[in-house]
Amino acid sequence: MARRTHDYDEDDVRVRPGRRGSRPRTRRRPAHEDASPGFVIAVDRGRYRCLVDPGTGDERGVTAMRARELGRKGVVVGDRVALVGDVSGEPDTLARIVRVEPRTSSLRRTADDTDPFERIIVANAGQLVIVTALADPEPRPRMIDRQLVAAYDAGMDPLLCLTKADLADAAELVAEYAPLGVPYIVTRRDERGGLRGGLDELRGHLAGRTSVLVGHSGVGKSTLVNALVPDAERAVSHVNAVTGRGRHTSSSAIALELPGGDGWIIDTPGVRSFGLAHVEPANVINAFEDLAEGAAERCPPHCDHLQESCGLDGWVAGGHASRARLDSLRRLLASREGEAE
């Protein structure tokens, strides 16, 4: 008997049988053109809390899972996504995230400077608010430097938020970062532990933007969030009197809308390290604007700014930048290369 043949166009969808041969599966994934737009505001153990139809009178919170067709593509707080399934927001309903829209920015870090695996903390934020206490715990300029590098690498605008000015003067730390031109605000606490001074100025920087708050534990991020979004009820930590470190009171990132819909803030868990293995060493100096000009003018090609022939020493000697900033840059570069800090 002659074998039966079929004619088909090359554009036809070819199918292959399922594992059990019960239903053919197409290689072409559905477009989901009727999917609902959503904004990821929280992630918890494989479930994603999304705000559907944000900015409309019909916005609602929906719980979703990540569709298998996304493969290994991750979903993080701040992502703009497309959802299908039950997007009513009713209790015990579950939708599916079938598409992650292109990101405008990705704030990333690694566990340490030699770790090849980067982690995206949040997506689509335009401003990084680096929260640092002036005392209790003591400020860590090298951590600030690292977070500045991460902000510039992500294309985000940095903002220094210096807390607990009731315990220490901000002048010295402000002067240290003045050459970079990074904007800053200073807050202080009242007798009851609430905030006074600087809060209205902070609201002005946050208005109309999506901002991420970062900082190590105990610096006052949760206090700031509770003052900015009164119904947030973020847990507030206390600093250990022995170690000088705070406890991790926020276990995951969460996006919170500012009152009146005037922007978003994303609170993140406190971190004790901020690895930069994902950042190209040549890009690190771009976070140090007071030194980048000197590197372009005086350094030889492919200078790693660590050798004795680096032209930045002459740049600093000429009064164009401070020795402290150059030392900070070199410590950061040495750490990025895996050397002892």
Coordinates of C-alpha atoms in Angstrom, one line a residue:
M1 CA 0.0 0.0 0.0
A2 CA 1.3 3.4 -0.9
R3 CA 2.2 5.7 2.0
R4 CA -0.3 8.5 2.5
T5 CA 1.2 12.0 2.2
H6 CA -0.1 15.4 3.2
D7 CA 0.5 18.8 1.6
Y8 CA 1.1 21.8 3.9
D9 CA 2.5 25.3 3.7
E10 CA 5.7 26.2 5.6
D11 CA 3.7 28.7 7.6
D12 CA 1.4 26.1 9.0
V13 CA 1.7 25.4 12.7
R14 CA 3.5 22.0 13.2
V15 CA 2.5 20.1 16.2
R16 CA 4.1 17.3 18.2
P17 CA 2.3 14.8 20.4
G18 CA 2.3 15.2 24.1
R19 CA 4.2 12.9 26.4
R20 CA 1.2 10.6 26.7
G21 CA 0.0 11.1 23.1
S22 CA -3.3 12.4 24.2
R23 CA -3.2 16.0 22.9
P24 CA -0.9 17.6 20.3
R25 CA 1.0 20.7 21.5
T26 CA 2.0 23.5 19.3
R27 CA 5.5 25.0 19.2
R28 CA 4.1 28.4 18.8
R29 CA 3.2 30.1 22.1
P30 CA 0.0 32.0 22.4
A31 CA 0.2 35.8 22.1
H32 CA -2.2 36.5 24.9
E33 CA -3.3 39.7 23.2
D34 CA -6.3 39.9 25.6
A35 CA -4.1 39.7 28.7
S36 CA -4.7 42.2 31.5
P37 CA -1.8 44.6 32.4
G38 CA -0.5 44.3 35.9
F39 CA 2.2 45.7 38.3
V40 CA 4.0 43.3 40.6
I41 CA 3.9 44.7 44.2
A42 CA 5.1 41.7 46.2
V43 CA 6.5 38.2 45.8
D44 CA 6.1 35.4 48.3
R45 CA 7.2 31.8 47.7
G46 CA 6.3 31.5 44.1
R47 CA 3.1 33.7 44.3
Y48 CA 3.0 37.2 43.0
R49 CA 0.7 39.9 44.2
C50 CA -0.2 42.2 41.3
L51 CA -2.1 45.3 40.9
V52 CA -4.4 45.0 37.8
D53 CA -5.5 48.0 35.8
P54 CA -3.4 50.4 38.0
G55 CA -4.4 54.0 37.8
T56 CA -8.0 53.3 36.9
G57 CA -11.1 53.3 39.0
D58 CA -11.2 49.5 38.6
E59 CA -7.7 48.7 40.0
R60 CA -7.6 45.6 42.2
G61 CA -5.1 43.2 43.8
V62 CA -4.7 39.8 42.1
T63 CA -2.6 36.8 43.2
A64 CA -0.8 35.1 40.3
M65 CA 1.6 32.4 39.5
R66 CA 4.3 32.4 36.8
A67 CA 3.3 30.6 33.6
R68 CA 5.5 27.7 32.5
E69 CA 6.0 29.3 29.1
L70 CA 8.1 32.1 30.7
G71 CA 10.8 29.5 31.1
R72 CA 13.6 30.7 33.5
K73 CA 12.6 34.4 33.1
G74 CA 12.3 35.8 36.6
V75 CA 9.6 38.1 37.9
V76 CA 10.4 40.7 40.5
V77 CA 8.7 43.6 42.4
G78 CA 8.3 46.5 40.0
D79 CA 7.8 44.4 36.9
R80 CA 5.0 45.3 34.4
V81 CA 3.4 42.0 33.5
A82 CA 0.5 40.6 31.5
L83 CA -2.0 38.3 33.2
V84 CA -4.6 35.8 32.1
G85 CA -7.1 33.6 33.9
D86 CA -9.1 34.9 36.9
V87 CA -8.1 38.5 37.4
S88 CA -11.2 39.4 39.4
G89 CA -9.3 39.7 42.6
E90 CA -11.8 37.6 44.5
P91 CA -10.6 35.4 47.4
D92 CA -9.1 32.1 46.5
T93 CA -8.6 33.0 42.8
L94 CA -5.4 32.6 40.9
A95 CA -4.2 34.2 37.7
R96 CA -1.1 33.5 35.5
I97 CA 1.7 35.8 34.5
V98 CA 2.3 35.1 30.9
R99 CA 4.5 38.0 29.9
V100 CA 7.0 40.3 31.5
E101 CA 7.2 43.6 29.7
P102 CA 10.6 45.1 28.8
R103 CA 12.3 46.7 31.9
T104 CA 13.4 50.3 31.9
S105 CA 15.9 49.6 34.8
S106 CA 17.1 46.6 36.9
L107 CA 18.7 47.1 40.3
R108 CA 21.0 44.2 40.7
R109 CA 23.5 42.9 43.3
T110 CA 25.5 39.7 44.0
A111 CA 26.2 38.0 47.3
D112 CA 29.8 39.1 47.1
D113 CA 32.3 40.5 44.6
T114 CA 33.3 37.1 43.3
D115 CA 29.8 35.6 43.0
P116 CA 29.0 35.1 39.2
F117 CA 25.2 34.9 39.9
E118 CA 23.5 38.3 40.0
R119 CA 20.2 38.9 41.6
I120 CA 17.7 41.5 40.4
I121 CA 16.2 43.2 43.4
V122 CA 13.6 45.4 41.7
A123 CA 12.7 46.5 38.2
N124 CA 11.5 49.7 36.6
A125 CA 12.5 52.1 39.4
G126 CA 13.9 55.5 38.5
Q127 CA 15.4 56.5 41.8
L128 CA 17.5 54.7 44.4
V129 CA 17.2 56.1 47.9
I130 CA 20.3 55.1 49.9
V131 CA 19.2 55.2 53.6
T132 CA 22.1 55.6 56.1
A133 CA 22.0 56.3 59.8
L134 CA 24.4 58.9 61.1
A135 CA 24.7 56.9 64.3
D136 CA 23.3 53.7 65.9
P137 CA 24.5 52.0 63.7
E138 CA 27.5 54.1 62.5
P139 CA 27.5 55.1 58.8
R140 CA 29.4 52.8 56.3
P141 CA 30.7 55.0 53.5
R142 CA 32.0 52.0 51.5
M143 CA 28.5 50.5 51.5
I144 CA 27.2 53.9 50.3
D145 CA 29.8 53.9 47.5
R146 CA 28.7 50.4 46.4
Q147 CA 25.1 51.4 46.3
L148 CA 25.9 54.5 44.3
V149 CA 27.8 52.3 41.8
A150 CA 24.7 50.0 41.5
A151 CA 22.5 53.0 40.9
Y152 CA 24.6 54.4 38.1
D153 CA 25.0 50.9 36.6
A154 CA 21.2 50.6 36.6
G155 CA 20.7 54.1 35.1
M156 CA 18.9 55.2 38.3
D157 CA 19.1 58.6 40.0
P158 CA 20.6 58.3 43.6
L159 CA 19.4 60.1 46.6
L160 CA 21.1 60.0 50.0
C161 CA 18.7 59.9 53.0
L162 CA 20.7 60.5 56.2
T163 CA 18.6 59.5 59.3
K164 CA 19.0 59.9 63.1
A165 CA 20.4 63.4 62.9
D166 CA 19.3 63.8 66.5
L167 CA 22.2 61.5 67.4
A168 CA 25.0 62.9 65.2
D169 CA 25.8 65.8 62.9
A170 CA 25.4 65.1 59.2
A171 CA 28.0 67.7 58.1
E172 CA 31.0 65.4 57.8
L173 CA 29.2 62.8 55.7
V174 CA 27.5 65.4 53.6
A175 CA 30.9 67.0 52.8
E176 CA 32.4 63.6 51.8
Y177 CA 29.9 63.2 49.1
A178 CA 29.6 66.8 48.0
P179 CA 32.0 66.4 45.1
L180 CA 29.7 63.8 43.5
G181 CA 26.8 66.2 43.5
V182 CA 24.4 63.6 44.9
P183 CA 21.3 65.2 46.4
Y184 CA 20.6 64.4 50.0
I185 CA 18.1 64.9 52.8
V186 CA 18.5 64.7 56.6
T187 CA 15.9 63.4 59.0
R188 CA 15.8 63.4 62.8
R189 CA 13.6 61.7 65.4
D190 CA 11.5 63.3 68.1
E191 CA 11.2 62.2 71.7
R192 CA 8.6 59.6 70.8
G193 CA 10.7 58.0 68.1
G194 CA 8.7 59.6 65.3
L195 CA 10.2 61.7 62.5
R196 CA 10.6 65.4 62.4
G197 CA 12.5 67.4 59.9
G198 CA 13.2 66.3 56.4
L199 CA 10.1 64.3 55.7
D200 CA 8.4 66.9 53.5
E201 CA 11.6 67.4 51.6
L202 CA 11.8 63.6 51.1
R203 CA 8.2 63.5 49.8
G204 CA 9.1 66.1 47.3
H205 CA 11.9 63.9 45.9
L206 CA 9.6 60.9 45.8
A207 CA 6.6 62.6 44.1
G208 CA 5.5 61.1 40.8
R209 CA 8.4 58.6 40.8
T210 CA 9.0 54.9 41.6
S211 CA 11.8 54.9 44.2
V212 CA 13.6 52.0 45.9
L213 CA 14.8 52.3 49.5
V214 CA 18.0 50.4 50.3
G215 CA 20.2 50.2 53.4
H216 CA 21.5 47.8 56.0
S217 CA 19.4 46.8 58.9
G218 CA 18.7 49.3 61.7
V219 CA 19.1 52.5 59.6
G220 CA 15.5 53.5 59.8
K221 CA 14.0 52.4 56.4
S222 CA 10.8 51.0 58.0
T223 CA 10.4 54.1 60.1
L224 CA 10.5 56.2 56.9
V225 CA 8.1 53.9 55.2
N226 CA 5.6 54.1 58.0
A227 CA 5.8 57.9 58.0
L228 CA 5.4 58.1 54.3
V229 CA 2.6 55.5 54.0
P230 CA 0.8 55.5 57.4
D231 CA -1.1 52.2 56.8
A232 CA 2.0 50.3 55.7
E233 CA 2.7 49.0 59.2
R234 CA 6.3 47.9 58.5
A235 CA 8.0 46.3 61.5
V236 CA 10.7 48.5 63.1
S237 CA 13.9 46.9 64.2
H238 CA 16.3 47.8 67.0
V239 CA 20.1 47.8 66.8
N240 CA 22.0 45.1 68.8
A241 CA 24.0 46.9 71.5
V242 CA 26.8 44.3 71.2
T243 CA 27.2 44.0 67.4
G244 CA 26.0 47.4 66.4
R245 CA 23.8 45.8 63.7
G246 CA 20.1 45.7 63.2
R247 CA 17.8 42.8 62.7
H248 CA 16.2 42.0 59.4
T249 CA 12.6 43.1 59.9
S250 CA 11.6 43.2 56.3
S251 CA 12.0 39.7 54.7
S252 CA 11.0 40.7 51.1
A253 CA 10.6 43.7 48.8
I254 CA 7.2 45.3 48.6
A255 CA 5.9 48.2 46.6
L256 CA 3.7 50.8 48.3
E257 CA 1.7 53.6 46.7
L258 CA 2.2 57.0 48.3
P259 CA -0.9 58.7 49.5
G260 CA -2.9 60.4 46.8
G261 CA -1.3 58.1 44.1
D262 CA 1.7 60.5 44.0
G263 CA 4.3 57.8 43.2
W264 CA 5.5 54.5 44.6
I265 CA 8.2 53.4 47.1
I266 CA 9.7 50.0 47.2
D267 CA 11.0 48.9 50.6
T268 CA 13.7 46.2 50.5
P269 CA 15.1 43.9 53.2
G270 CA 18.2 45.2 55.0
V271 CA 21.4 44.1 53.5
R272 CA 24.9 43.7 55.1
S273 CA 26.7 43.3 51.8
F274 CA 26.3 44.6 48.3
G275 CA 28.3 42.6 45.7
L276 CA 29.2 44.2 42.4
A277 CA 30.4 41.1 40.4
H278 CA 27.9 42.0 37.7
V279 CA 29.3 45.5 37.1
E280 CA 32.1 45.9 34.6
P281 CA 35.2 47.4 36.4
A282 CA 35.5 50.0 33.7
N283 CA 32.1 51.3 34.6
V284 CA 32.7 51.6 38.3
I285 CA 34.5 55.0 38.0
N286 CA 31.4 56.4 36.3
A287 CA 29.8 56.6 39.8
F288 CA 32.6 59.0 40.9
E289 CA 32.0 62.0 38.7
D290 CA 34.8 64.0 40.4
L291 CA 37.3 61.4 39.3
A292 CA 35.9 60.3 36.0
E293 CA 37.0 63.5 34.3
G294 CA 40.5 63.0 35.5
A295 CA 40.6 59.4 34.4
A296 CA 39.6 60.4 30.9
E297 CA 42.1 63.3 30.8
R298 CA 45.2 61.8 32.5
C299 CA 45.0 58.0 32.7
P300 CA 46.6 55.7 30.0
P301 CA 44.4 53.3 28.0
H302 CA 43.2 50.3 30.0
C303 CA 44.3 51.8 33.3
D304 CA 42.7 49.9 36.2
H305 CA 43.4 52.9 38.5
L306 CA 45.3 50.6 40.9
Q307 CA 48.8 50.8 39.6
E308 CA 51.4 53.4 40.4
S309 CA 51.3 55.0 37.0
C310 CA 47.6 55.9 37.4
G311 CA 47.0 59.6 36.5
L312 CA 44.4 60.1 39.2
D313 CA 47.1 60.7 41.8
G314 CA 48.2 63.8 39.9
W315 CA 44.5 64.8 39.4
V316 CA 44.0 64.6 43.2
A317 CA 47.3 66.4 43.9
G318 CA 46.1 69.2 41.6
G319 CA 43.0 69.8 43.9
H320 CA 40.4 68.4 41.5
A321 CA 39.2 65.7 43.9
S322 CA 39.7 64.5 47.4
R323 CA 42.2 61.8 48.4
A324 CA 39.4 60.1 50.4
R325 CA 37.3 59.7 47.3
L326 CA 40.2 58.2 45.3
D327 CA 40.9 55.8 48.2
S328 CA 37.3 54.8 48.3
L329 CA 37.3 54.2 44.5
R330 CA 40.4 52.1 44.8
R331 CA 39.1 50.0 47.7
L332 CA 36.0 49.3 45.6
L333 CA 38.0 48.3 42.5
A334 CA 40.2 46.1 44.6
S335 CA 37.2 44.4 46.1
R336 CA 35.6 44.0 42.7
E337 CA 38.7 42.2 41.6
G338 CA 38.4 39.8 44.5
E339 CA 41.3 41.2 46.5
A340 CA 41.2 41.8 50.2
E341 CA 39.5 45.1 51.2

